Amino acid sequence: MTATAQPPTDPPANAVGAPRAVPLGAAAIVARVATLRAAATSGHARPLAWRRAQLRALVAMLRDHEAELADALRSDLGKPVTEGYLTDVAFVVDEVRSMLSNLGRWNREVRVPTPLILQPSRSRLVPEPLGMVLVIAPWNYPVQLLLVPAAGAIAAGNTVMLKPSELASATSALLARLVPQYLDQAAVGIVEGGPAETTVLLEQRWDHIFFTGNATVARVVMTAAAKHLTPVTLELGGKSPAVVDASADVRLAARRIAWGKWLNAGQTCVAPDYVLVHRSIRDAFVEEVRRAVVGFYGPDPQRSDAYGRIIDDRHVQRLLDLLSGGTVVVGGECDPADRYLAPTVLVDVDPDSALMQDEIFGPLLPVLDVDCIDEAIATIGAKPKPLALYVFARDVAVQRAVIERTSAGGVTVNGTIVHLLNPRLPFGGVGDSGMGAYHGEAGVRVFQHRKPVLSRLGRLDPSIAYPPYGRLKSAVLRRLF
Ligand code: NAD
């Protein structure tokens, strides 16, 4: 967790809704929340035409400012332009387009059958927005992880407050400037800042809080939400394992693990955290990973424009400290002034070291060898439930054993990360890796209450339904139920 939050102080002139270069004070934050609450109460965000206009404006914002977004992502994370485009811009546009195409269907009331005993009646599920939503985002995919949940909240008819991460400061500042230009400020707000500003936001009453980040802050969020009985979605992380069975295609496994690991320099919640590889193929696997690194980033990844940077100096130091948990066989080079840490593979890993106890969230890949799939399954089962799990095997029985005997938020078989690209697969954690899910339809449903409504039809009103329940009525009712 970050340092204890001090209440933010109000600068003298706080124009509510205006983008600012200085952090907002508590009173200004509360005023912004009040604006959103008033809009939620008046149903401002409910008309489908309003939602459609906001979603289109969101796409326009991303399209019009693609170059500026690329610059901001580069400044925050050294994000390669294509990587930033695919993971932070195109991904959001894709999700929003799918919301636009399905807006009517996902917000339509649905008739459901009514049992005979309740006839004549009609039963329906009537979707309604929850009201006012708070989205708190982390720094690693600072556009996607803020705007995809926000778009879902809008598509479901809510007002929404966005809280980008202060660590991705360039992206946060850019979004704080653009969001009020493109979106309706009466119903969509943005507050920049860190723990102090987030604390003020968390003190307010929300109808849903959607948090993405680490488990320590998640506890702060859930505690604050409990005061108002506010439901939460928690998108967290954990140590996502990759299992490489003896039956796997070693080169393919190495390339796909390398891609998933070193995307965004390993700062991806679903990055393979560590590898459990069958002893018989460990050396071949490490060799193929080495080859993949050179193939992707050249002999010196620091000079590659396809390789990112660590978010800040504190995280560089944290990652350097983890290196003592094993023997470096690939990479290991670091240039703290450039926030550069090479794609790094470690073997002979100490299972009790921080490297194997904490989520790495950086470009270090510990490779542990196992004698059999049961040992891999036991190793995974001894740790908290991960956000993702990857199994590489041509043997279908091995794939099935790993899927059935382990628990994880989601799984890709013979690949990494890509299960979250299918909008028909809800994305979220289980146990320590989070609660709730989104993406595709799930990303709109999470911000909706599907209100059950039963309408009784006609005037038929048999007295059997009413007391007193004599012997005959009781006997009939007992037969019916
Ligand atoms: P972070 O430091 O940016 O924190 C997330 C948010 O919490 C920020 O907006 C920050 O301002 C706020 N915050 C921080 N400290 C706070 C406090 N004391 N009180 C109130 N608010 C506070 O991001 P992070 O947590 O370092 O992100 C990394 C973690 O997020 C990893 O565990 C990663 O796996 C996880 N993650 C999960 C997903 C997912 O989709 N499941 C995606 C990305 C990251």
XYZ file of C-alpha atoms and ligand atoms in Angstrom:
525
model
C 0.000 0.000 0.000
C 1.002 3.569 -0.590
C 1.638 5.991 2.312
C -1.162 7.039 4.664
C -3.543 9.371 2.889
C -3.600 12.989 4.106
C -6.779 14.924 3.266
C -6.206 17.041 0.167
C -6.494 20.788 0.748
C -8.599 23.033 -1.428
C -6.821 25.566 -3.595
C -8.696 28.904 -3.519
C -10.559 28.860 -6.846
C -12.066 25.496 -7.665
C -14.183 25.547 -10.791
C -16.132 22.296 -10.642
C -15.781 20.318 -13.844
C -12.835 22.303 -15.190
C -9.688 20.353 -16.032
C -6.830 21.409 -13.767
C -3.115 21.000 -13.555
C -3.130 21.026 -9.719
C -4.859 18.353 -7.626
C -8.405 19.021 -6.545
C -9.132 19.679 -2.906
C -11.647 17.685 -0.888
C -14.468 20.227 -1.290
C -14.084 20.283 -5.072
C -14.092 16.490 -5.222
C -17.237 16.335 -3.101
C -18.854 18.947 -5.368
C -18.054 16.876 -8.458
C -19.558 13.826 -6.839
C -22.682 15.830 -5.968
C -23.048 16.790 -9.646
C -22.952 13.131 -10.644
C -25.355 12.154 -7.884
C -27.867 14.773 -9.028
C -27.596 13.470 -12.597
C -28.031 9.867 -11.444
C -31.111 10.789 -9.421
C -32.709 12.717 -12.264
C -32.099 9.868 -14.723
C -29.847 12.065 -16.895
C -27.766 9.084 -18.068
C -30.668 6.748 -18.712
C -31.828 7.520 -22.274
C -30.259 5.086 -24.747
C -29.611 8.004 -27.124
C -27.492 9.736 -24.433
C -25.521 6.556 -23.758
C -24.944 6.034 -27.474
C -23.711 9.632 -27.896
C -21.299 9.272 -24.951
C -19.890 5.987 -26.224
C -19.388 7.473 -29.692
C -17.678 10.493 -28.135
C -15.355 8.156 -26.237
C -14.306 6.477 -29.486
C -13.834 9.884 -31.135
C -11.665 11.024 -28.220
C -9.379 8.011 -28.619
C -9.219 8.358 -32.392
C -8.631 12.140 -32.416
C -5.850 11.939 -29.831
C -4.147 8.673 -30.739
C -0.762 10.344 -31.171
C -0.965 12.217 -27.852
C -2.025 9.030 -26.081
C 0.942 7.209 -27.609
C 3.254 9.972 -26.334
C 1.763 9.832 -22.836
C 2.087 6.028 -22.687
C 5.657 6.302 -23.911
C 6.451 8.883 -21.252
C 4.867 6.828 -18.436
C 5.909 3.301 -19.392
C 8.152 3.575 -22.445
C 5.291 1.774 -24.215
C 6.128 0.777 -27.760
C 3.718 2.621 -30.079
C 2.095 -0.479 -31.589
C 1.816 -2.190 -28.211
C 0.217 0.918 -26.696
C -2.157 1.215 -29.630
C -3.251 -2.434 -29.426
C -3.571 -2.775 -25.658
C -4.699 0.693 -24.596
C -6.514 2.203 -27.584
C -7.763 -0.486 -29.995
C -8.874 -2.714 -27.126
C -11.088 0.054 -25.706
C -12.457 1.000 -29.133
C -13.322 -2.651 -29.765
C -15.138 -3.014 -26.448
C -17.051 0.247 -26.948
C -18.042 -0.699 -30.511
C -19.388 -3.989 -29.226
C -21.362 -2.086 -26.544
C -22.779 0.199 -29.234
C -23.829 -2.752 -31.412
C -25.471 -4.533 -28.484
C -26.754 -1.543 -26.511
C -30.410 -2.306 -27.200
C -30.090 -6.032 -26.582
C -28.131 -5.728 -23.329
C -30.545 -3.130 -21.959
C -33.746 -4.770 -23.093
C -36.200 -6.290 -20.677
C -36.436 -10.039 -21.039
C -39.535 -12.147 -20.525
C -39.107 -15.321 -18.512
C -41.577 -18.185 -18.051
C -44.046 -18.100 -15.146
C -45.011 -21.329 -13.307
C -48.559 -22.606 -13.769
C -49.499 -21.908 -10.169
C -48.942 -18.158 -10.682
C -51.018 -17.951 -13.857
C -52.329 -15.787 -15.276
C -49.185 -13.658 -14.858
C -46.251 -12.316 -16.838
C -42.641 -12.296 -15.558
C -39.852 -10.075 -16.780
C -36.310 -9.008 -15.957
C -36.162 -5.228 -16.284
C -32.595 -3.882 -16.411
C -31.936 -0.692 -14.496
C -28.698 1.238 -13.955
C -27.187 0.970 -10.486
C -26.868 4.767 -10.273
C -23.436 6.315 -9.681
C -20.238 4.340 -10.273
C -16.641 4.949 -9.189
C -13.863 3.460 -11.355
C -10.389 3.361 -9.775
C -7.629 2.353 -12.197
C -3.971 1.305 -11.901
C -1.026 2.526 -13.952
C -0.018 -0.441 -16.117
C -2.690 -0.124 -18.850
C -3.811 3.333 -17.778
C -6.234 3.964 -20.643
C -7.803 0.533 -21.015
C -8.297 -0.186 -17.320
C -9.962 3.184 -16.761
C -12.084 3.487 -19.892
C -13.388 -0.061 -20.458
C -15.164 -0.195 -17.073
C -16.276 3.439 -17.511
C -17.794 2.635 -20.904
C -19.621 -0.350 -19.378
C -21.032 1.892 -16.653
C -22.221 4.418 -19.272
C -23.685 1.678 -21.491
C -25.715 0.493 -18.505
C -27.060 4.048 -17.913
C -24.990 5.120 -14.897
C -23.168 8.306 -14.091
C -19.487 7.595 -13.546
C -16.444 9.082 -11.837
C -13.009 8.148 -13.194
C -9.930 7.984 -10.960
C -6.796 7.324 -13.047
C -3.546 6.265 -11.392
C -1.204 9.033 -10.332
C 1.788 6.849 -11.211
C 0.949 7.021 -14.943
C 0.988 10.799 -14.564
C 1.224 11.818 -18.234
C -1.717 9.622 -19.241
C -3.705 10.739 -16.202
C -3.162 14.441 -17.061
C -4.081 13.884 -20.718
C -7.296 12.036 -19.845
C -8.206 14.691 -17.265
C -7.983 17.236 -20.089
C -9.786 15.189 -22.757
C -12.637 13.559 -20.830
C -14.406 16.850 -19.992
C -13.948 17.999 -23.609
C -15.626 14.935 -25.096
C -18.012 13.597 -22.464
C -20.996 15.136 -20.712
C -19.582 16.679 -17.526
C -22.952 16.490 -15.832
C -22.682 12.707 -15.717
C -19.046 11.750 -16.320
C -16.377 13.142 -14.007
C -12.660 12.626 -13.563
C -10.525 13.240 -10.490
C -6.755 12.969 -10.670
C -4.609 12.145 -7.676
C -3.368 9.426 -5.357
C -4.400 7.946 -2.012
C -5.521 11.310 -0.553
C -7.947 12.094 -3.386
C -9.073 8.450 -3.613
C -9.793 8.464 0.118
C -12.135 11.449 -0.305
C -13.861 9.667 -3.184
C -14.195 6.476 -1.151
C -15.880 8.370 1.685
C -18.791 9.218 -0.632
C -21.727 6.886 -1.205
C -21.459 5.060 -4.542
C -23.786 2.502 -6.068
C -20.859 0.432 -7.333
C -17.077 0.671 -7.037
C -14.972 -0.923 -9.767
C -11.366 -1.207 -8.561
C -8.354 -2.531 -10.443
C -5.072 -2.732 -8.557
C -3.307 -4.562 -5.776
C -4.871 -6.569 -2.954
C -3.696 -4.218 -0.185
C -5.526 -1.220 -1.645
C -8.467 -3.522 -2.473
C -8.924 -4.053 1.273
C -9.035 -0.268 1.782
C -11.633 -0.017 -0.993
C -13.760 -2.844 0.344
C -13.667 -1.474 3.888
C -14.813 1.958 2.671
C -17.513 0.356 0.502
C -18.800 -1.671 3.447
C -19.778 1.538 5.276
C -22.364 2.268 2.596
C -23.071 -1.376 1.652
C -21.748 -0.547 -1.808
C -21.071 -3.559 -4.043
C -17.546 -3.821 -5.429
C -15.776 -5.413 -8.346
C -12.139 -6.100 -7.496
C -9.799 -6.810 -10.400
C -6.574 -7.868 -8.682
C -3.470 -9.860 -9.574
C -1.380 -12.685 -8.185
C 1.218 -15.174 -9.330
C -0.110 -16.563 -12.612
C 1.706 -19.819 -13.415
C 2.620 -21.302 -16.794
C 2.884 -25.086 -16.847
C 4.989 -26.624 -19.613
C 4.413 -30.361 -19.888
C 6.865 -32.811 -21.445
C 4.385 -33.229 -24.317
C 4.482 -29.493 -25.157
C 5.868 -27.955 -28.317
C 8.856 -26.387 -26.560
C 9.602 -23.644 -29.097
C 5.966 -22.575 -29.312
C 5.612 -22.567 -25.508
C 8.791 -20.512 -25.108
C 7.755 -17.910 -27.694
C 4.240 -17.512 -26.343
C 5.403 -17.309 -22.733
C 8.099 -14.799 -23.724
C 5.515 -12.651 -25.524
C 3.101 -12.703 -22.569
C 5.868 -12.098 -20.039
C 7.652 -9.182 -21.674
C 4.635 -7.337 -23.036
C 4.672 -3.984 -21.167
C 7.982 -5.136 -19.599
C 6.148 -7.735 -17.515
C 3.805 -5.177 -15.912
C 0.659 -7.036 -16.897
C -1.761 -8.494 -14.360
C -2.115 -11.710 -16.409
C 1.575 -12.031 -17.366
C 2.961 -15.508 -16.705
C 4.605 -14.911 -13.321
C 6.629 -18.142 -13.143
C 7.071 -21.317 -15.184
C 6.792 -24.925 -14.021
C 8.510 -26.941 -16.713
C 9.079 -30.686 -16.958
C 12.641 -31.465 -15.917
C 13.373 -33.345 -19.172
C 12.865 -30.213 -21.297
C 13.965 -27.434 -18.961
C 17.261 -26.631 -20.665
C 15.702 -26.737 -24.129
C 12.912 -24.443 -22.876
C 15.324 -21.880 -21.411
C 17.321 -21.946 -24.646
C 14.194 -21.290 -26.714
C 13.200 -18.426 -24.397
C 16.668 -16.909 -24.891
C 16.205 -17.218 -28.657
C 12.734 -15.667 -28.478
C 14.079 -12.661 -26.540
C 16.748 -12.022 -29.164
C 14.192 -12.537 -31.942
C 11.723 -10.067 -30.371
C 14.053 -7.388 -29.014
C 17.466 -7.967 -30.652
C 20.764 -8.566 -28.848
C 20.306 -5.403 -26.694
C 16.646 -4.961 -25.657
C 17.444 -1.522 -24.205
C 17.908 -0.290 -27.768
C 14.728 -1.943 -29.024
C 11.698 0.255 -29.602
C 9.537 -2.813 -28.952
C 10.481 -3.075 -25.269
C 8.990 -0.948 -22.463
C 10.240 0.558 -19.216
C 9.456 0.130 -15.508
C 6.904 2.637 -14.196
C 9.137 4.279 -11.551
C 12.368 4.064 -9.548
C 10.678 2.382 -6.574
C 9.528 -0.500 -8.744
C 12.980 -0.782 -10.394
C 14.509 -1.212 -6.935
C 11.777 -3.647 -5.857
C 12.486 -5.815 -8.909
C 16.273 -5.669 -8.448
C 15.776 -6.932 -4.888
C 13.876 -9.948 -6.237
C 16.890 -11.076 -8.315
C 18.504 -12.671 -5.248
C 15.828 -15.403 -5.342
C 17.505 -17.364 -8.165
C 20.348 -17.633 -10.683
C 20.102 -15.347 -13.700
C 20.609 -17.241 -16.989
C 19.133 -14.707 -19.432
C 19.282 -10.909 -19.100
C 19.671 -9.384 -15.645
C 21.045 -6.070 -16.953
C 19.608 -2.900 -15.450
C 19.950 0.816 -16.139
C 18.059 2.541 -13.307
C 18.449 6.004 -14.875
C 16.494 4.726 -17.895
C 14.114 2.619 -15.730
C 15.327 -0.292 -17.871
C 15.391 -3.870 -16.686
C 16.225 -6.529 -19.282
C 14.005 -9.526 -20.056
C 15.404 -11.840 -17.393
C 15.151 -15.594 -16.777
C 16.134 -17.195 -13.466
C 16.678 -20.864 -12.597
C 17.634 -22.656 -9.337
C 14.923 -20.607 -7.712
C 14.445 -20.537 -3.930
C 10.735 -21.308 -3.390
C 10.751 -19.349 -0.119
C 12.241 -16.183 -1.655
C 10.210 -13.041 -2.360
C 10.632 -13.895 -6.051
C 8.341 -16.900 -5.516
C 6.156 -15.444 -2.759
C 5.144 -12.031 -4.172
C 3.596 -11.138 -7.526
C 6.581 -10.109 -9.683
C 4.831 -7.552 -11.937
C 8.007 -6.936 -13.913
C 10.304 -8.587 -16.480
C 11.704 -11.422 -14.294
C 10.763 -14.992 -15.210
C 11.613 -17.725 -12.679
C 11.729 -21.191 -14.253
C 11.251 -24.116 -11.858
C 11.501 -27.735 -12.936
C 9.019 -30.397 -11.882
C 9.032 -34.175 -12.256
C 5.383 -34.608 -13.173
C 2.143 -32.794 -13.718
C 0.940 -33.709 -10.207
C 3.878 -31.800 -8.760
C 2.988 -28.745 -10.877
C -0.640 -28.954 -9.745
C 0.409 -29.258 -6.078
C 2.754 -26.249 -6.387
C -0.042 -24.110 -7.842
C -2.552 -25.340 -5.236
C -0.234 -24.338 -2.386
C -0.430 -20.672 -3.446
C -3.357 -18.216 -3.478
C -5.643 -18.543 -6.503
C -4.037 -16.742 -9.484
C -5.701 -14.399 -11.978
C -4.590 -16.516 -14.943
C -3.145 -19.939 -15.596
C -1.403 -21.238 -18.698
C -0.880 -24.845 -19.645
C 1.261 -25.952 -22.544
C 0.725 -29.604 -23.501
C -0.153 -31.601 -26.580
C -1.486 -34.307 -24.284
C -5.173 -33.455 -23.827
C -5.377 -35.467 -20.582
C -2.699 -33.203 -19.110
C -4.552 -30.079 -20.249
C -7.729 -31.403 -18.659
C -6.002 -32.406 -15.417
C -4.520 -28.937 -14.969
C -7.813 -27.172 -15.759
C -9.883 -29.425 -13.499
C -7.516 -29.688 -10.535
C -6.473 -26.059 -10.197
C -8.363 -22.791 -9.686
C -7.648 -19.540 -11.549
C -9.508 -16.470 -12.806
C -9.085 -17.657 -16.408
C -7.032 -20.046 -18.528
C -5.356 -20.062 -21.930
C -4.289 -23.480 -23.179
C -1.126 -23.463 -25.318
C -0.920 -19.688 -25.137
C -0.758 -16.744 -22.760
C -3.031 -13.755 -22.091
C -5.314 -14.177 -25.127
C -8.302 -15.606 -23.233
C -9.056 -12.046 -22.194
C -9.310 -10.955 -25.823
C -12.494 -12.964 -26.368
C -15.372 -10.706 -25.271
C -17.560 -13.773 -24.805
C -15.284 -14.915 -21.963
C -15.874 -12.775 -18.847
C -12.577 -11.564 -17.403
C -11.934 -11.465 -13.650
C -10.298 -13.175 -10.713
C -11.271 -15.758 -8.149
C -10.310 -15.849 -4.456
C -7.254 -13.666 -3.882
C -7.147 -12.569 -7.531
C -10.446 -10.705 -7.320
C -14.208 -10.822 -7.441
C -16.613 -10.044 -10.258
C -15.845 -9.953 -13.972
C -16.229 -7.773 -17.058
C -15.525 -7.545 -20.828
C -18.216 -7.945 -23.467
C -21.733 -8.410 -22.116
C -20.415 -9.043 -18.585
C -18.872 -5.549 -18.690
C -22.308 -3.960 -18.983
C -24.254 -6.404 -16.800
C -21.921 -5.706 -13.858
C -23.297 -2.131 -13.711
C -26.941 -3.169 -14.036
C -29.587 -4.513 -11.718
C -31.856 -6.916 -13.584
C -35.001 -6.188 -11.648
C -37.436 -9.115 -11.493
C -41.012 -7.984 -12.144
C -44.074 -10.232 -11.972
C -47.346 -8.724 -13.235
C -50.568 -10.512 -12.328
C -53.040 -10.500 -15.187
C -56.829 -10.640 -15.102
C -59.114 -10.541 -12.074
C -59.254 -14.231 -11.223
C -58.693 -14.366 -7.457
C -59.408 -17.858 -5.988
C -59.900 -17.811 -2.234
C -57.652 -20.841 -1.845
C -54.712 -18.430 -1.791
C -55.966 -16.658 1.340
C -56.303 -17.666 4.984
C -57.843 -19.282 6.890
C -56.200 -22.489 5.702
C -58.579 -25.238 6.678
C -57.879 -28.914 6.098
C -59.143 -28.945 2.525
C -57.214 -25.818 1.472
C -54.074 -27.102 3.193
C -54.323 -30.434 1.423
C -54.782 -28.752 -1.976
C -51.941 -26.284 -1.378
C -49.633 -29.079 -0.265
C -50.379 -30.927 -3.510
C -49.690 -27.815 -5.563
C -46.366 -26.953 -3.854
P -1.784 1.615 -8.372
O -0.667 1.883 -7.427
O -1.958 2.522 -9.519
O -3.120 1.610 -7.492
C -4.395 1.449 -8.044
C -5.255 2.629 -7.655
O -5.424 2.698 -6.248
C -4.679 3.966 -8.085
O -5.677 4.701 -8.730
C -4.213 4.592 -6.809
O -4.300 5.985 -6.807
C -5.151 4.008 -5.786
N -4.542 3.905 -4.454
C -3.265 3.562 -4.157
N -3.083 3.553 -2.812
C -4.264 3.893 -2.251
C -4.723 4.051 -0.901
N -3.917 3.875 0.146
N -6.010 4.398 -0.701
C -6.845 4.587 -1.746
N -6.458 4.458 -3.039
C -5.196 4.125 -3.297
O -1.704 0.212 -8.997
P -1.154 -1.098 -8.339
O -2.089 -1.517 -7.272
O 0.283 -1.017 -7.995
O -1.328 -2.071 -9.610
C -0.716 -3.267 -9.660
C -1.629 -4.384 -9.216
O -2.843 -4.335 -9.950
C -1.047 -5.756 -9.478
O -1.353 -6.596 -8.406
C -1.772 -6.206 -10.731
O -1.807 -7.596 -10.894
C -3.119 -5.610 -10.517
N -3.823 -5.442 -11.775
C -4.921 -6.185 -12.003
C -5.593 -6.081 -13.224
C -6.818 -6.881 -13.519
O -7.462 -6.584 -14.522
N -7.195 -7.841 -12.714
C -5.107 -5.207 -14.183
C -3.979 -4.456 -13.894
C -3.343 -4.565 -12.687
